[in-house]
Amino acid sequence: MKAFQFVEWQKPAELREVEVPEPGPGQVLIKIGGAGACHSDLHIMEAPADTPLPLPFTLGHENAGWVEELGAGATGFAVGDPVLVYGPWGCGTCGNCRVGMENYCQDPGQNKPGGLGRDGGMADYMVVPSTRFLIPLGTLDPREAAPLSDAALTSYHAVKRSTHLLGPGSTAVVIGAGGLGQMAIQVLKALSAAATVVAVDTSPAKLETAKTMGADEALVSGDDAVQRVKDITRGQGANLVLDMVGAKPTLEMAAQISRVLGHVTIVGLGGGALPVNFHSPAKECSVASPYWGSIPELMEVVSLAQAGKIRMLVEQFPLERAGEAYHLLHDGEIKGRAVITPNG
Ligand code: NAD
Ligand code: ZN
């Protein structure tokens, strides 16, 4: 089969011929419907040559497909079942894994997700190490649903931890309205309907999309946006700032629009740093950097999608065009999420 693989750091990924993997005991072979192209992969493509991940590996950490083959002893699913793949594979036995937070597995050697150090979904097939990482999709199409497992789950977790701040009269600002940001806007509307949702981006096209996803205000990134958020919040600042970029200018903005007792949540890996001292961000504002989400949260995300409350704007690309999809993502030309569809 063909697989889109990282072969060498700081070199473009390549389409290579590899063996179809075999599921070992307890494992499952998935026929891939869709594998989302996440901006994190672009960060990895620029990672230094001494990055401690074994090469080569197949890209794609946001996957959905159909059960193709169950390894010995794997139960609970039947061949042909449409499934979403939970990405951060932990040990399954530590305290965090036991409550479904395998994104925070306490065994540092264990958590190496498919597509981020092990073979992922940009291939006809991938092996998932356990059925506990499979969420039934029901009537959802794996080619459309793949982004639920990262773009939606990461945004969902980042919003959910702050919903107690988002009652009537509150404001949430989403900086960066790409794949993750568009999901965050919809999740905010679904979980915290009373909050005013403000989208900020450098791209006018993304801001138009953000409005169609439910943003109450859409602002071009910059000083005017800072002032506008201050005006909307009567000088108080936003209760929640979700920074889906994490670069120097966006973190500076996040600090400027933070509110006393608010949350600044850094989701983007844009390489910036947020200076924290007594005066900034605002007093008793909490800063967090969440990574992905839990298995129970992914089940909630699937329920939201099944109810039609969140929907990703998906552009499908065959495996042969995976490289082009990443170029378009790099250039800001993907409207929502690019999804690679190896099996058509
Ligand atoms: P994307 O390319 O789809 O979206 C990024 C958006 O940010 C684009 O719309 C772009 O126009 C906008 N943007 C860029 N610079 C900006 C600026 N200065 N001000 C405002 N907007 C700006 O990317 P994505 O796939 O949604 O990923 C977003 C970030 O989240 C990436 O850094 C990615 O690595 C990270 N990520 C983190 C996690 C996690 O678990 N924390 C999970 C997935 C992705
Ligand atoms: Zn990702």
PDB file of N, CA and C and ligand atoms in Angstrom, residues 38 40 61-62 150 337, ligand 2:
ATOM      1  N   CYS A  38      -3.289  18.356  10.044  1.00  0.00           N
ATOM      2  CA  CYS A  38      -3.294  19.305  11.162  1.00  0.00           C
ATOM      3  C   CYS A  38      -2.084  20.229  11.055  1.00  0.00           C
ATOM      4  N   SER A  40      -0.199  21.034  13.311  1.00  0.00           N
ATOM      5  CA  SER A  40       0.906  20.467  14.115  1.00  0.00           C
ATOM      6  C   SER A  40       1.902  19.735  13.221  1.00  0.00           C
ATOM      7  N   HIS A  61      -2.630  12.050  12.371  1.00  0.00           N
ATOM      8  CA  HIS A  61      -2.985  11.715  13.755  1.00  0.00           C
ATOM      9  C   HIS A  61      -4.456  12.006  14.046  1.00  0.00           C
ATOM     10  N   GLU A  62      -5.229  12.267  12.977  1.00  0.00           N
ATOM     11  CA  GLU A  62      -6.648  12.627  13.128  1.00  0.00           C
ATOM     12  C   GLU A  62      -7.424  11.724  12.168  1.00  0.00           C
ATOM     13  N   ASP A 150      -9.249  15.359  16.481  1.00  0.00           N
ATOM     14  CA  ASP A 150      -8.240  16.305  16.990  1.00  0.00           C
ATOM     15  C   ASP A 150      -8.780  17.736  16.953  1.00  0.00           C
ATOM     16  N   ARG A 337     -10.670  22.277   7.107  1.00  0.00           N
ATOM     17  CA  ARG A 337      -9.711  21.203   7.351  1.00  0.00           C
ATOM     18  C   ARG A 337      -9.495  20.409   6.069  1.00  0.00           C
TER      19      ARG A 337
HETATM   20 ZN    ZN B   2      -3.186  17.802  15.564  1.00  0.00          ZN
END
